[in-house]
PDB file of C-alpha atoms and ligand atoms in Angstrom:
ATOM      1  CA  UNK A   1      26.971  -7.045  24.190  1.00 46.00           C
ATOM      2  CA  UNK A   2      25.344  -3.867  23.699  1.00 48.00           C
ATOM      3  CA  UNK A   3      23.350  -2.253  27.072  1.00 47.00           C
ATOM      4  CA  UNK A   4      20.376  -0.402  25.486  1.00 47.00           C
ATOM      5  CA  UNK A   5      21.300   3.238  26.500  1.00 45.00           C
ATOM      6  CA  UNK A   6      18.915   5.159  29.002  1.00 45.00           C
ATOM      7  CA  UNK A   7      18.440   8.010  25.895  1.00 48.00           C
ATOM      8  CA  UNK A   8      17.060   5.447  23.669  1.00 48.00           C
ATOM      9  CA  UNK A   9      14.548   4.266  26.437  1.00 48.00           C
ATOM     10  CA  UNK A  10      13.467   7.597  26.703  1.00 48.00           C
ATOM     11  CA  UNK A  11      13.007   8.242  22.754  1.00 54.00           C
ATOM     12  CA  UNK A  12      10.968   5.155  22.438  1.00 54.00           C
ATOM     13  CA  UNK A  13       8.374   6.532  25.689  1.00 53.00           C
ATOM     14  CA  UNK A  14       8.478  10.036  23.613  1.00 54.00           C
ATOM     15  CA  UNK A  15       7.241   8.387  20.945  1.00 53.00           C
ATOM     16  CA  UNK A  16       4.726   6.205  22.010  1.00 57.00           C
ATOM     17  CA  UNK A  17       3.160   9.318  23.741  1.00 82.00           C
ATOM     18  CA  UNK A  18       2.767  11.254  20.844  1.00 94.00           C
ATOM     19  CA  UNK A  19      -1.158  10.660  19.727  1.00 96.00           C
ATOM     20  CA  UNK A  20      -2.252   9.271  16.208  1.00 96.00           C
ATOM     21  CA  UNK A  21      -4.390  12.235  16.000  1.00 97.00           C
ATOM     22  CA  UNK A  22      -5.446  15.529  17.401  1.00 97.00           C
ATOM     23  CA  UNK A  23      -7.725  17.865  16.244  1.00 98.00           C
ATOM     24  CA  UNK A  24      -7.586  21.416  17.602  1.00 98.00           C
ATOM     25  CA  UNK A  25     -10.947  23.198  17.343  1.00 98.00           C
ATOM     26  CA  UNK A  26     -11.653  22.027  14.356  1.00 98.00           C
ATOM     27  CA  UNK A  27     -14.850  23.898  12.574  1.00 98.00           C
ATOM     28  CA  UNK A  28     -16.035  22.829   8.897  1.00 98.00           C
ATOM     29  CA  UNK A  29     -18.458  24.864   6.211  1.00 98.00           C
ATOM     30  CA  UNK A  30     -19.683  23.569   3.274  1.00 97.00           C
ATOM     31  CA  UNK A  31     -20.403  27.228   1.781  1.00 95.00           C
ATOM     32  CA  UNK A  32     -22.670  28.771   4.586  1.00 94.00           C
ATOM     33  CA  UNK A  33     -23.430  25.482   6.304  1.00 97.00           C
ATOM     34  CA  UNK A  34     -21.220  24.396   9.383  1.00 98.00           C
ATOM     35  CA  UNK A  35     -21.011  20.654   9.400  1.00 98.00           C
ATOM     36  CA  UNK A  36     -18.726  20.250  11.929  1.00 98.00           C
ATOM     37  CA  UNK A  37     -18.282  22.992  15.040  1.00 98.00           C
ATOM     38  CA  UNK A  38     -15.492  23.022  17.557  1.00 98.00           C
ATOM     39  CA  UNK A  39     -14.730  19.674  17.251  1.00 98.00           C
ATOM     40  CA  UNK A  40     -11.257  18.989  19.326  1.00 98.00           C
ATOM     41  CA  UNK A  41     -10.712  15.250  20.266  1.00 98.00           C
ATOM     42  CA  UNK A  42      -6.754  12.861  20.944  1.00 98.00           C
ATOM     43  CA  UNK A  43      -6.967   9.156  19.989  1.00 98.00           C
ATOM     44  CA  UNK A  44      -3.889   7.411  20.771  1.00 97.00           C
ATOM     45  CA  UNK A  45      -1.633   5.097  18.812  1.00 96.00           C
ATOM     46  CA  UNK A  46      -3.254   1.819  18.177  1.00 95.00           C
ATOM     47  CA  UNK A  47      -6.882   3.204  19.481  1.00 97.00           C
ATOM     48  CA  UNK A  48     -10.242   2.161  17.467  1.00 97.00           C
ATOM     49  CA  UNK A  49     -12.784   4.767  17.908  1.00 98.00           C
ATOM     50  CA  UNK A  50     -16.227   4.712  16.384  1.00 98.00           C
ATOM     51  CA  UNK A  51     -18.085   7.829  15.291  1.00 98.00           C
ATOM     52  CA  UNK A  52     -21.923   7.764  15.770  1.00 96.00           C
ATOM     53  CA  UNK A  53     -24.585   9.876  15.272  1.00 95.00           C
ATOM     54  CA  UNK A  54     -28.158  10.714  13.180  1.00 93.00           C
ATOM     55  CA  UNK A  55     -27.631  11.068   9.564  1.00 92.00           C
ATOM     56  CA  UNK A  56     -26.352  14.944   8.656  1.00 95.00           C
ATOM     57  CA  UNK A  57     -24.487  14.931  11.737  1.00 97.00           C
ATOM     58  CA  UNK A  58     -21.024  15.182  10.041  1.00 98.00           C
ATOM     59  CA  UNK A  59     -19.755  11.579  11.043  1.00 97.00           C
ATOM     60  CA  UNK A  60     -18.818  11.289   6.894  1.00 97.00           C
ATOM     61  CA  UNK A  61     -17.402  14.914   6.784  1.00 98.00           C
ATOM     62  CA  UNK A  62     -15.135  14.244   9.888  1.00 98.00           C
ATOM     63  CA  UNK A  63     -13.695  10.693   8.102  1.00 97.00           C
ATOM     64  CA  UNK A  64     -13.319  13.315   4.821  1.00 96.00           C
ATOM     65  CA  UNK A  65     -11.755  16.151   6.962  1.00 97.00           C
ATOM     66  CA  UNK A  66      -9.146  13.864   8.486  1.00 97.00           C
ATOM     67  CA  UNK A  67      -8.453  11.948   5.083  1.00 94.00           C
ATOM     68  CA  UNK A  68      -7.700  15.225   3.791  1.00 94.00           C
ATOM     69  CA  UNK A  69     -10.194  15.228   1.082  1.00 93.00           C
ATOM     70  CA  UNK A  70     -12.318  18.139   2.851  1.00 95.00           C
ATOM     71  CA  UNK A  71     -11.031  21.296   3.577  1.00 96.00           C
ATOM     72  CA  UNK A  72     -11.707  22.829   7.306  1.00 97.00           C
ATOM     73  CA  UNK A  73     -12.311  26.348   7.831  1.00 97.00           C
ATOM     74  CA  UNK A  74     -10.657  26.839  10.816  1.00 98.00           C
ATOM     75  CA  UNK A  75      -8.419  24.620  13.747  1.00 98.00           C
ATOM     76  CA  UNK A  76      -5.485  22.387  13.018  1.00 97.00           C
ATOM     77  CA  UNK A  77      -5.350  18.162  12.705  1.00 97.00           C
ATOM     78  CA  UNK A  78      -2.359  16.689  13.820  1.00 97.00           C
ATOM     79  CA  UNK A  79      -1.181  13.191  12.708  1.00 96.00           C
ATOM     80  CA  UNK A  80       1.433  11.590  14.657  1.00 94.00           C
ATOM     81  CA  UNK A  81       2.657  14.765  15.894  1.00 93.00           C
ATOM     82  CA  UNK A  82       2.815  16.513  12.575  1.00 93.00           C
ATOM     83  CA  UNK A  83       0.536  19.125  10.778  1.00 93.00           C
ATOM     84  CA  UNK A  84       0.513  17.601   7.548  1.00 91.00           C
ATOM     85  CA  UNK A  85      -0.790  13.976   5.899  1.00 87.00           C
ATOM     86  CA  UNK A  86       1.595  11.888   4.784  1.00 83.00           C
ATOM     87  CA  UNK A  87      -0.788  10.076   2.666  1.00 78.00           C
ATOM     88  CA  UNK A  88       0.730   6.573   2.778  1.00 84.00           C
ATOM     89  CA  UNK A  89       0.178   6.428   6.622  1.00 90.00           C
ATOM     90  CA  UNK A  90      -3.719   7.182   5.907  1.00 93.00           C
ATOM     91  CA  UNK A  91      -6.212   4.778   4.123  1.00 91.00           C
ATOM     92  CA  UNK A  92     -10.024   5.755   3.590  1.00 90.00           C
ATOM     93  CA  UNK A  93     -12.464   3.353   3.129  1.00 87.00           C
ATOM     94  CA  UNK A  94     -15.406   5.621   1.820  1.00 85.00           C
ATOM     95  CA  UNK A  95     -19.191   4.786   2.139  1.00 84.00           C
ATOM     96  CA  UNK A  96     -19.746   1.550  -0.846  1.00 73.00           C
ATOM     97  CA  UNK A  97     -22.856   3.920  -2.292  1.00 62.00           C
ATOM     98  CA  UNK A  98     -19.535   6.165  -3.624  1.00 64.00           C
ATOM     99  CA  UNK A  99     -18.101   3.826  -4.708  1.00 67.00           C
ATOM    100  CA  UNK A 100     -18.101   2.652  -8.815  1.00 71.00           C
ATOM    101  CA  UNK A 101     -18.260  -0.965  -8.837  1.00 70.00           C
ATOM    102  CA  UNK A 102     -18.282  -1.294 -12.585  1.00 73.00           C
ATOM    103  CA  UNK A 103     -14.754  -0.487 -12.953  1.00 73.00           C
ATOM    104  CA  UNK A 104     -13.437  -3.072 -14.741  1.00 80.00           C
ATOM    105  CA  UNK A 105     -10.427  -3.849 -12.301  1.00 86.00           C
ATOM    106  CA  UNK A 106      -9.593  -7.195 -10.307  1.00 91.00           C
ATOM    107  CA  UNK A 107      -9.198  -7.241  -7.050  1.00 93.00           C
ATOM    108  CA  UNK A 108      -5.823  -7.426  -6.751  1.00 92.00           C
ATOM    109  CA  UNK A 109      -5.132  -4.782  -8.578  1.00 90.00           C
ATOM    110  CA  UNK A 110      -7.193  -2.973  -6.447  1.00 89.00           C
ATOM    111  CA  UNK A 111      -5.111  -4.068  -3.519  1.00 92.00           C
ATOM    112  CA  UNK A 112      -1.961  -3.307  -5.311  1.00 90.00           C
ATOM    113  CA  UNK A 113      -3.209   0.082  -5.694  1.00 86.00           C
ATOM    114  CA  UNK A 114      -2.424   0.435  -2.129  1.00 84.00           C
ATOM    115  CA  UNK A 115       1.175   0.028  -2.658  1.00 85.00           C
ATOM    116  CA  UNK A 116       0.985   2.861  -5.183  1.00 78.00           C
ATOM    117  CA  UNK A 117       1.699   5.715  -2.658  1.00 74.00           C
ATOM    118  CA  UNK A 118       4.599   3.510  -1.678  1.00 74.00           C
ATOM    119  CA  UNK A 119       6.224   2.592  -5.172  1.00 71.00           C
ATOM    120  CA  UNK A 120       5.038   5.629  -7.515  1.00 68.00           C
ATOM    121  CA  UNK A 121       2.440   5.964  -9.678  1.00 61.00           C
ATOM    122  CA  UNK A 122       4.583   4.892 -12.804  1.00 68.00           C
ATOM    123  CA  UNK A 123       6.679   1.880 -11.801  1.00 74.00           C
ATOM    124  CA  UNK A 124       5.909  -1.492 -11.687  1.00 80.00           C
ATOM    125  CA  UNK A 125       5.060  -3.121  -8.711  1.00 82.00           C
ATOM    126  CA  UNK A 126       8.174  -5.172  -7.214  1.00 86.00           C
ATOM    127  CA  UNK A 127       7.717  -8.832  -5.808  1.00 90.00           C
ATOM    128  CA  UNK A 128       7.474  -7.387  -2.644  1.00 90.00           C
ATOM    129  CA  UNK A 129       4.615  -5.330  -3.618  1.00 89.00           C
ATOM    130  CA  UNK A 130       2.539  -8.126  -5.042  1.00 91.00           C
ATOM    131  CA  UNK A 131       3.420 -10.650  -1.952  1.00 92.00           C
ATOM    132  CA  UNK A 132       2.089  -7.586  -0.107  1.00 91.00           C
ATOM    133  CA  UNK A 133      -0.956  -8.164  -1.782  1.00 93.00           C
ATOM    134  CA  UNK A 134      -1.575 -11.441  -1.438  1.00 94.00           C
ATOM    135  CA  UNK A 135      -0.932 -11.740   2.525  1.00 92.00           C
ATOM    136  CA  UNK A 136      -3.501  -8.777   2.523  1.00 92.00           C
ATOM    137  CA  UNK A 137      -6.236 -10.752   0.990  1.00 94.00           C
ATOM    138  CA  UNK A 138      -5.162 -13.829   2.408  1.00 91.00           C
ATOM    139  CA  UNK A 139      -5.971 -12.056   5.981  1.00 86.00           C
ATOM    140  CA  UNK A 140      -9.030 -10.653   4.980  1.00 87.00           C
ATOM    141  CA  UNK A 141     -10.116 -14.213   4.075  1.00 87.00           C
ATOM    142  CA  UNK A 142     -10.739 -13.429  -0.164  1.00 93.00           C
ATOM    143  CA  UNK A 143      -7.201 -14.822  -1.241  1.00 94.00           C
ATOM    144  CA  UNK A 144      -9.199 -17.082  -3.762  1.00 96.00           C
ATOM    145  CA  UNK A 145     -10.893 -13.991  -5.036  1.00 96.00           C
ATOM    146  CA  UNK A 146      -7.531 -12.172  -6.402  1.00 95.00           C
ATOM    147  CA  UNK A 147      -8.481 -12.486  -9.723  1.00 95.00           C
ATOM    148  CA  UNK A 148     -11.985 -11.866 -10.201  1.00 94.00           C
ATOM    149  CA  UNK A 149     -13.587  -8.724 -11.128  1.00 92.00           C
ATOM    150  CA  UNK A 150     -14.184  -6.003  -8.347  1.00 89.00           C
ATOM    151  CA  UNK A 151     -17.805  -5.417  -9.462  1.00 88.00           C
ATOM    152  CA  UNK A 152     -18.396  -9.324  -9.426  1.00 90.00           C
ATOM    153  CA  UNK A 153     -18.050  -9.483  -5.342  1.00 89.00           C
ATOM    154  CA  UNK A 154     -20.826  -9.662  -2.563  1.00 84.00           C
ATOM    155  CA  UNK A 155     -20.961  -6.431  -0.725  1.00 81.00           C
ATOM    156  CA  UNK A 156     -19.418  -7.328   2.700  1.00 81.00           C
ATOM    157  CA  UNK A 157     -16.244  -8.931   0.023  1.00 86.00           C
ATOM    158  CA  UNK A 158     -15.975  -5.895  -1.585  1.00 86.00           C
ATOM    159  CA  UNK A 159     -15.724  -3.920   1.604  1.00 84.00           C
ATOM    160  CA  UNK A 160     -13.214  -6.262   2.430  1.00 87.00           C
ATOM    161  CA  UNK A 161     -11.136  -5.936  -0.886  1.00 89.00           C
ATOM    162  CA  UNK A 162     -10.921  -2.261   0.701  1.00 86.00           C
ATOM    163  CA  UNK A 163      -9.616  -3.222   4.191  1.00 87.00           C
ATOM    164  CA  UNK A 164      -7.087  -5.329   2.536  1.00 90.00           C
ATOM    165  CA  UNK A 165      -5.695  -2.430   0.510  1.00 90.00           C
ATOM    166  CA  UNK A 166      -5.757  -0.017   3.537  1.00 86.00           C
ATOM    167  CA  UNK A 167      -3.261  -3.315   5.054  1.00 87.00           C
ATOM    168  CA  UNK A 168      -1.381  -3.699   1.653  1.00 91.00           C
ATOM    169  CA  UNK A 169      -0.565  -0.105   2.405  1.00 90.00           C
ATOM    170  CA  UNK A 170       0.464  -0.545   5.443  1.00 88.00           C
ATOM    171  CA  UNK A 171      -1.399   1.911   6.862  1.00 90.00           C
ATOM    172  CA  UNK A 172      -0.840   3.625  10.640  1.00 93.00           C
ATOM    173  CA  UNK A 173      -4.209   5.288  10.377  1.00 95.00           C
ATOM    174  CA  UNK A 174      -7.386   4.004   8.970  1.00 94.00           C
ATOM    175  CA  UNK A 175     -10.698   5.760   8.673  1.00 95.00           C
ATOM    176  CA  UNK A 176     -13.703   3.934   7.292  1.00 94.00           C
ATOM    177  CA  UNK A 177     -17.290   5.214   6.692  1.00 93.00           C
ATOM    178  CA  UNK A 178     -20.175   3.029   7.517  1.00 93.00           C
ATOM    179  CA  UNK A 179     -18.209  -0.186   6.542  1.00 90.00           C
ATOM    180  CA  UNK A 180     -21.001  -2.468   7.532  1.00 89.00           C
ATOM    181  CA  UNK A 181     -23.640  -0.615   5.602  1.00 86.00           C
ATOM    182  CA  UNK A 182     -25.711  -3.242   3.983  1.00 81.00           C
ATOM    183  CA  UNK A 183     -23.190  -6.195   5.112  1.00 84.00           C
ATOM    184  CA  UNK A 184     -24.940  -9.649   6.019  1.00 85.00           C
ATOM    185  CA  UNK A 185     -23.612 -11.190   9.729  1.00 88.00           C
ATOM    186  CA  UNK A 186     -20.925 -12.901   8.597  1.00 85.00           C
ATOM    187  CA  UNK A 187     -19.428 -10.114   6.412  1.00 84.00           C
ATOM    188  CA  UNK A 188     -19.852  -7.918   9.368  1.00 89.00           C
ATOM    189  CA  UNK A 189     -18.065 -10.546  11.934  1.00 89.00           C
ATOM    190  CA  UNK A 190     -15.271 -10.986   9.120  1.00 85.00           C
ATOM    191  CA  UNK A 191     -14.528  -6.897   9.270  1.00 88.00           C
ATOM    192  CA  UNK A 192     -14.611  -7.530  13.097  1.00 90.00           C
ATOM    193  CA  UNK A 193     -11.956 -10.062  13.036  1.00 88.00           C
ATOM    194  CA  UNK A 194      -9.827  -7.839  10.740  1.00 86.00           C
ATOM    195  CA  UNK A 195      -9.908  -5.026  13.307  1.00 89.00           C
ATOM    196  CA  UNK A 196      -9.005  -7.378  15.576  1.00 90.00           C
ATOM    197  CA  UNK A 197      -5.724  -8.181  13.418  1.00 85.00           C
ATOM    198  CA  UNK A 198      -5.243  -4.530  12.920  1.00 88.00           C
ATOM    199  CA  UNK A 199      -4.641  -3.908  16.217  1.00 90.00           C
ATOM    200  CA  UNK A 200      -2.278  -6.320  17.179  1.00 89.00           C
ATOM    201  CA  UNK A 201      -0.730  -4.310  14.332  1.00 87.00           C
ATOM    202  CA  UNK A 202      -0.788  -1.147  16.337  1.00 91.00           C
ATOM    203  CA  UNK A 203      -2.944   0.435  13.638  1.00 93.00           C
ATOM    204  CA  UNK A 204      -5.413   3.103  14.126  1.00 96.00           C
ATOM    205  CA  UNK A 205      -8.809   3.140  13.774  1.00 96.00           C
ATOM    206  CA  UNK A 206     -11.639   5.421  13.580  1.00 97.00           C
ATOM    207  CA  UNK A 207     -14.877   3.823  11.796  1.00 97.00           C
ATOM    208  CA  UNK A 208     -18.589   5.548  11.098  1.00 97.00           C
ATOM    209  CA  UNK A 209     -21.204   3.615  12.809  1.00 94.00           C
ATOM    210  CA  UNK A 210     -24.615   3.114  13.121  1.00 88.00           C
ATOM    211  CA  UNK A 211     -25.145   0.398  15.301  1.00 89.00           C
ATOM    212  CA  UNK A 212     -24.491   1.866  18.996  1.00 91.00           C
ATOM    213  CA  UNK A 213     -24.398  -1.953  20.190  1.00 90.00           C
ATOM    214  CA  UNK A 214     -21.426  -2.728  17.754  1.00 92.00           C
ATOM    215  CA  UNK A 215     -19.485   0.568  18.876  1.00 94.00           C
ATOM    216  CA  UNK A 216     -20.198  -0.307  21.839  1.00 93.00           C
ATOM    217  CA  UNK A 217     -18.917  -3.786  22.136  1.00 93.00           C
ATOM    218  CA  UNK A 218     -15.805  -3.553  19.564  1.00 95.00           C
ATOM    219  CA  UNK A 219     -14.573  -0.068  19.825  1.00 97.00           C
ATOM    220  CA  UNK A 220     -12.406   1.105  22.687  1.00 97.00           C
ATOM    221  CA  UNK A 221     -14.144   4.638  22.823  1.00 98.00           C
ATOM    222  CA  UNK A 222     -17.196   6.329  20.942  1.00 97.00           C
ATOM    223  CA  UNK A 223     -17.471   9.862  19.296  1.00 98.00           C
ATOM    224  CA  UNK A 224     -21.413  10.583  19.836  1.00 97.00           C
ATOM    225  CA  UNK A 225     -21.467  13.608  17.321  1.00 98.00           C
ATOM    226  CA  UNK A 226     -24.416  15.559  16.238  1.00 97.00           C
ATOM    227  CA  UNK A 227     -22.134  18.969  15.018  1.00 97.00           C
ATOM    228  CA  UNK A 228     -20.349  19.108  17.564  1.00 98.00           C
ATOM    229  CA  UNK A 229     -18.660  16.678  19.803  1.00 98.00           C
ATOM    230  CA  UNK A 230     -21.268  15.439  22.728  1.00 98.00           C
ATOM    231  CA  UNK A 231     -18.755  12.737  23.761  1.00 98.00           C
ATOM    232  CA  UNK A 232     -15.782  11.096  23.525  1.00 98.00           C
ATOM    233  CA  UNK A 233     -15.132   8.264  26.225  1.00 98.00           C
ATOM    234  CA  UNK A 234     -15.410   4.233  26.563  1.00 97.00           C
ATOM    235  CA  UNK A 235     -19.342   3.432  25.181  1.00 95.00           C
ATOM    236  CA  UNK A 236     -20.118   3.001  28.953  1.00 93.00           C
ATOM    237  CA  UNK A 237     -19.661   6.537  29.968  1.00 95.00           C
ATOM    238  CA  UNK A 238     -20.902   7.990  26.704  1.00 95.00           C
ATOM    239  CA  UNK A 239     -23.871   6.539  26.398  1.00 92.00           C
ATOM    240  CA  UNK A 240     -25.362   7.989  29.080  1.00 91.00           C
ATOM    241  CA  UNK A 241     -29.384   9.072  28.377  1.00 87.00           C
ATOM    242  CA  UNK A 242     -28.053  13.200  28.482  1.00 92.00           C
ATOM    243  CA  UNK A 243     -25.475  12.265  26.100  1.00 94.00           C
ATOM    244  CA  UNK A 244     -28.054  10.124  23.411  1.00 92.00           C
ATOM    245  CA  UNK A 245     -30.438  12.618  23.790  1.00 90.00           C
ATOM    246  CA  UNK A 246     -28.413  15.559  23.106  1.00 93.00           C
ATOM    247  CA  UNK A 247     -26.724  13.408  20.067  1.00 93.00           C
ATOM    248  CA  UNK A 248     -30.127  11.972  18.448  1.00 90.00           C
ATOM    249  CA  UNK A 249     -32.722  14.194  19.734  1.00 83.00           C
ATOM    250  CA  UNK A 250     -36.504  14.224  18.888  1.00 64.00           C
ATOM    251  CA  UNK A 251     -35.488  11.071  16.380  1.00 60.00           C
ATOM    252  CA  UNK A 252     -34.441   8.768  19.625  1.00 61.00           C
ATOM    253  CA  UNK A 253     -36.651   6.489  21.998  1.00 53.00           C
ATOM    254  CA  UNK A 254     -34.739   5.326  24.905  1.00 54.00           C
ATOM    255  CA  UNK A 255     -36.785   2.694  26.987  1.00 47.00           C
ATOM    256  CA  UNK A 256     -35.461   1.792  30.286  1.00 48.00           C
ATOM    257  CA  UNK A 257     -34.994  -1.841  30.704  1.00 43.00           C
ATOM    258  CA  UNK A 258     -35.539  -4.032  34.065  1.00 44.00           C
ATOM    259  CA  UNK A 259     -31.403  -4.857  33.936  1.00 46.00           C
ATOM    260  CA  UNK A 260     -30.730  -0.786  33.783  1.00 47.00           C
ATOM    261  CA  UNK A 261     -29.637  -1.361  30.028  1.00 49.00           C
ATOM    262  CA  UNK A 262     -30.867   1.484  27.618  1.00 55.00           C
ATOM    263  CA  UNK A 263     -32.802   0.437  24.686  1.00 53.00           C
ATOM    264  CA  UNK A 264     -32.466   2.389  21.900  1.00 57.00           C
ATOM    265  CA  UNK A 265     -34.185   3.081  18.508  1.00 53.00           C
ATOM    266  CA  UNK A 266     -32.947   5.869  16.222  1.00 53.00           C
ATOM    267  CA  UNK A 267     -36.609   6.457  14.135  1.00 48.00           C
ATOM    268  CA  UNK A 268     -34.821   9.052  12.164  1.00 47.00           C
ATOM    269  CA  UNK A 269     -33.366   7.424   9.660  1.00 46.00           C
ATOM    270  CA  UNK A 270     -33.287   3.663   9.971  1.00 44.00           C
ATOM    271  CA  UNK A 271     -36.286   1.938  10.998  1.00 39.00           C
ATOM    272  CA  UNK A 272     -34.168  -1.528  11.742  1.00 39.00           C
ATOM    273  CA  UNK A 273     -31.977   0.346  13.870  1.00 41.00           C
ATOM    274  CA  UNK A 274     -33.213  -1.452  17.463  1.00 41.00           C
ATOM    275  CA  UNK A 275     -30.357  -1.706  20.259  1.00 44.00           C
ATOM    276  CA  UNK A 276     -30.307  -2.784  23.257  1.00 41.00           C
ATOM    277  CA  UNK A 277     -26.915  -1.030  25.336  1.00 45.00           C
TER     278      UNK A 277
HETATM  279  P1  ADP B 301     -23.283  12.010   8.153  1.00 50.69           P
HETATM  280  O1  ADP B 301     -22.177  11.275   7.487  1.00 50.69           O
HETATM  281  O2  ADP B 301     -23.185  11.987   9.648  1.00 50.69           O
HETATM  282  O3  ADP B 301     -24.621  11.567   7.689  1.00 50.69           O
HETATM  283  P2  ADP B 301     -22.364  14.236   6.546  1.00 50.69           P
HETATM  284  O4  ADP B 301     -20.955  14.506   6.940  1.00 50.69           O
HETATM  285  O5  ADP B 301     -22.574  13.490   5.293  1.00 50.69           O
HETATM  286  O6  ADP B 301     -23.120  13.552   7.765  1.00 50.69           O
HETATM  287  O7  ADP B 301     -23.121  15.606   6.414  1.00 50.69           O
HETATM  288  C1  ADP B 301     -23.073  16.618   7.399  1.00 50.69           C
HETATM  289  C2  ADP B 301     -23.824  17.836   6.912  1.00 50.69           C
HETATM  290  O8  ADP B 301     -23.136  18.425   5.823  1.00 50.69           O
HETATM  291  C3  ADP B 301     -25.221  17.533   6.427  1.00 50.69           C
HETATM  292  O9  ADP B 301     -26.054  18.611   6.766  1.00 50.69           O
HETATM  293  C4  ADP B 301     -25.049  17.433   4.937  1.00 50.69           C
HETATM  294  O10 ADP B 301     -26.235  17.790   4.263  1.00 50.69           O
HETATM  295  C5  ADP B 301     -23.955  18.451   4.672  1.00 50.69           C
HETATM  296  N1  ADP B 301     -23.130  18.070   3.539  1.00 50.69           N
HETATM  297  C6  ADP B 301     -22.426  16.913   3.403  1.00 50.69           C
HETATM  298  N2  ADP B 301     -21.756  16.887   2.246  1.00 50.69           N
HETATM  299  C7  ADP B 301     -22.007  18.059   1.633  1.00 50.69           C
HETATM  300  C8  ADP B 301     -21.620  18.647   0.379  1.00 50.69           C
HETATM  301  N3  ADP B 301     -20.770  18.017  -0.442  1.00 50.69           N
HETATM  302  N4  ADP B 301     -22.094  19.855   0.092  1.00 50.69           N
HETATM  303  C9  ADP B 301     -22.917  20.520   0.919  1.00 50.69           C
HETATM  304  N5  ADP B 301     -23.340  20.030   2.110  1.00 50.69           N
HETATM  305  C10 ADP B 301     -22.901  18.812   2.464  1.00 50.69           C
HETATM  306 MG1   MG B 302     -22.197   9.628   6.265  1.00 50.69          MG
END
């Protein structure tokens, strides 16, 4: 019998050290405008990290940045170690207002489309592919659904359609903006669940927020960013009043509780945005 050699131990530790992500002083213009400033942050391998922050604060242009759909002006992104996307490790999920939900596809073919990075853009998809497919939807709970039209889906299925391509591709890094947007409870606890499968899986995760109690309670650390980076720790040492004031400004109440618990409401931009930390 083979002994595992002590070199290969040592690979494997290498490895695992190496972050999903690091971004180096990363700065962002769109023309004159700097959306994002400074912004230099490490999440780990198999991390799920929630961005949050007042609308304009650049949590969609960092998603965009790191999907490699936005150019930066200045710093470097790292993924896995490398300076360069390899676009079949990344799947965006963008905001559903972007999204055209007439197109007259089902959704499995839109879940096959996440094998395209993996097969080519002109073959057929194998066996494989399509079984692929199918254990994606199956696990996102819409396996009954493979054949109906994208467009005829509630929202919180369609978002889910989405999460089941970013599996089907077998993503190692997925970044999704504001996936509960609009998404009734149960939609909401079924995206839960899938992040839940996701990282057994090991994958990454970085997700838009708005709800501070959901980051909070799901994600293993929050991004409070307003421009620049405020935070970047577990929701308990984030969330600190300096830290939500400095992210939300004139736009946030924070109301002291009798249990020490922070209540807060974000009047900016969504009245129904209540939470209690
Ligand atoms: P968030 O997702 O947190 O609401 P965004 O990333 O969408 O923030 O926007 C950050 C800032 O960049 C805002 O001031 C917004 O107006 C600006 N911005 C976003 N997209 C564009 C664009 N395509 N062209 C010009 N300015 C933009
Ligand atoms: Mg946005």
């Amino acid at each position: 019998m083979m002994e595992p050699s002590v070199s290969v131990g040592r690979d494997v530790a290498q490895v695992a050290a190496v972050p999903a992500l690091s971004l180096h002083h990363v700065t962002v213009h769109y023309r004159q405008h700097e959306a994002l400033h400074d912004i230099s942050a490490t999440i780990n391998v198999g991390e799920q990290v929630a961005i949050v922050g007042p609308n304009g604060a650049g949590k969609s242009t960092l998603l965009k940045v790191i999907a490699g759909l936005q150019p930066i002006s200045s710093g470097t992104i790292r993924y896995f170690g490398v300076e360069r996307i390899v676009p079949n490790e990344i799947a965006y999920v963008p905001q559903r207002l972007q999204i055209d939900w007439r197109f007259p596809v089902s959704v499995s073919d839109v879940v096959l489309m996440g094998r395209v990075g993996r097969i080519g853009l002109f073959r057929r998809p194998s066996r494989h592919d399509r079984l692929l497919a199918q254990r994606a939807l199956e696990r996102v709970g819409l396996a009954a659904f493979a054949n109906r039209q994208i467009g005829q889906l509630s929202g919180g299925q369609q978002q889910r359609v989405f999460l089941a391509r970013a599996l089907a591709q077998e993503a190692r890094l997925l970044l999704m903006d504001e996936p509960l947007v609009g998404l009734d409870i149960p939609s909401q606890d079924e995206i839960f669940r899938t992040l839940t499968t996701l990282r057994q899986e090991g994958v990454t995760v970085l997700t838009a927020l708005h709800d501070l109690q959901q980051a909070a309670r799901y994600f293993d650390r929050v991004m409070l960013l307003n421009r620049t980076l405020i935070a970047f720790a577990p929701a308990r040492e984030a969330f600190t009043a300096a830290n939500l004031v400095a992210t939300y400004g004139g736009h946030l109440h924070l109301l002291s509780s009798g249990d020490g618990l922070l209540t807060v409401a974000d009047s900016c931009c969504n009245p129904s945005l209540d939470n209690t930390l």
